[in-house]
Amino acid sequence: MQITLIDDSVVFDGNSPLEKAMGGTEKAVVELSAALARRGHKVSVVNRTEQVAVINEVDWIPFEGPRPPESGIVIAMRKPSLLNE
């Protein structure tokens, strides 16, 4: 199943917990996305990351970039209005 997490807050990606201190929500996005990917799901995180990357089998996509064409589940972080993205 395609799962997309979307967040428009701060710059981070799947490597960020190893590089800097992070807030709880950001850590949760990193850990949840990686756990879902390990379970066999296709996972994309659309956020303020600076470049497209694949980290721990998760696609990290800049907020201004193209979204996955379809998602079985969309998880909006902090703002329900992100579901309109």
GROMACS .gro file of C-alpha atoms in nm:
model
   85
    1MET     CA    1   0.000   0.000   0.000
    2GLN     CA    2   0.119   0.353  -0.078
    3ILE     CA    3   0.133   0.564   0.239
    4THR     CA    4   0.213   0.935   0.224
    5LEU     CA    5   0.305   1.151   0.523
    6ILE     CA    6   0.294   1.527   0.462
    7ASP     CA    7   0.440   1.802   0.678
    8ASP     CA    8   0.521   2.166   0.605
    9SER     CA    9   0.711   2.263   0.918
   10VAL     CA   10   1.090   2.232   0.937
   11VAL     CA   11   1.365   2.083   0.720
   12PHE     CA   12   1.443   1.720   0.808
   13ASP     CA   13   1.475   1.377   0.651
   14GLY     CA   14   1.543   1.019   0.753
   15ASN     CA   15   1.906   1.095   0.842
   16SER     CA   16   1.827   1.394   1.064
   17PRO     CA   17   1.805   1.203   1.396
   18LEU     CA   18   2.169   1.102   1.344
   19GLU     CA   19   2.279   1.456   1.265
   20LYS     CA   20   2.093   1.692   1.499
   21ALA     CA   21   1.848   1.726   1.784
   22MET     CA   22   1.487   1.702   1.666
   23GLY     CA   23   1.139   1.761   1.798
   24GLY     CA   24   0.909   1.477   1.890
   25THR     CA   25   0.684   1.509   1.585
   26GLU     CA   26   0.977   1.502   1.345
   27LYS     CA   27   1.126   1.197   1.518
   28ALA     CA   28   0.787   1.026   1.500
   29VAL     CA   29   0.763   1.090   1.125
   30VAL     CA   30   1.111   0.942   1.069
   31GLU     CA   31   1.046   0.635   1.284
   32LEU     CA   32   0.689   0.570   1.162
   33SER     CA   33   0.781   0.602   0.796
   34ALA     CA   34   1.077   0.364   0.832
   35ALA     CA   35   0.868   0.113   1.030
   36LEU     CA   36   0.593   0.115   0.766
   37ALA     CA   37   0.852   0.063   0.491
   38ARG     CA   38   1.000  -0.232   0.681
   39ARG     CA   39   0.649  -0.384   0.686
   40GLY     CA   40   0.648  -0.378   0.306
   41HIS     CA   41   0.456  -0.056   0.236
   42LYS     CA   42   0.562   0.201  -0.023
   43VAL     CA   43   0.616   0.512   0.191
   44SER     CA   44   0.670   0.873   0.085
   45VAL     CA   45   0.730   1.171   0.311
   46VAL     CA   46   0.651   1.509   0.156
   47ASN     CA   47   0.808   1.781   0.368
   48ARG     CA   48   1.057   2.067   0.369
   49THR     CA   49   1.350   1.839   0.288
   50GLU     CA   50   1.593   2.010   0.053
   51GLN     CA   51   1.633   1.730  -0.201
   52VAL     CA   52   1.475   1.407  -0.314
   53ALA     CA   53   1.625   1.110  -0.132
   54VAL     CA   54   1.556   0.747  -0.046
   55ILE     CA   55   1.650   0.677   0.315
   56ASN     CA   56   1.566   0.348   0.486
   57GLU     CA   57   1.340   0.258   0.190
   58VAL     CA   58   1.136   0.579   0.236
   59ASP     CA   59   1.105   0.837  -0.042
   60TRP     CA   60   1.171   1.188   0.092
   61ILE     CA   61   1.019   1.449  -0.140
   62PRO     CA   62   1.052   1.829  -0.117
   63PHE     CA   63   0.724   2.004  -0.040
   64GLU     CA   64   0.732   2.189  -0.371
   65GLY     CA   65   0.793   1.864  -0.563
   66PRO     CA   66   0.541   1.631  -0.722
   67ARG     CA   67   0.327   1.422  -0.491
   68PRO     CA   68   0.278   1.047  -0.529
   69PRO     CA   69  -0.003   1.002  -0.785
   70GLU     CA   70  -0.212   0.787  -0.549
   71SER     CA   71  -0.204   0.696  -0.182
   72GLY     CA   72  -0.405   0.444   0.015
   73ILE     CA   73  -0.338   0.645   0.332
   74VAL     CA   74  -0.239   1.009   0.373
   75ILE     CA   75  -0.119   1.130   0.713
   76ALA     CA   76  -0.112   1.507   0.761
   77MET     CA   77   0.117   1.630   1.037
   78ARG     CA   78  -0.012   1.915   1.257
   79LYS     CA   79  -0.251   2.068   1.000
   80PRO     CA   80  -0.563   1.895   0.866
   81SER     CA   81  -0.554   2.142   0.573
   82LEU     CA   82  -0.250   1.950   0.440
   83LEU     CA   83  -0.489   1.676   0.336
   84ASN     CA   84  -0.589   1.903   0.048
   85GLU     CA   85  -0.237   1.880  -0.091
   0.00000   0.00000   0.00000
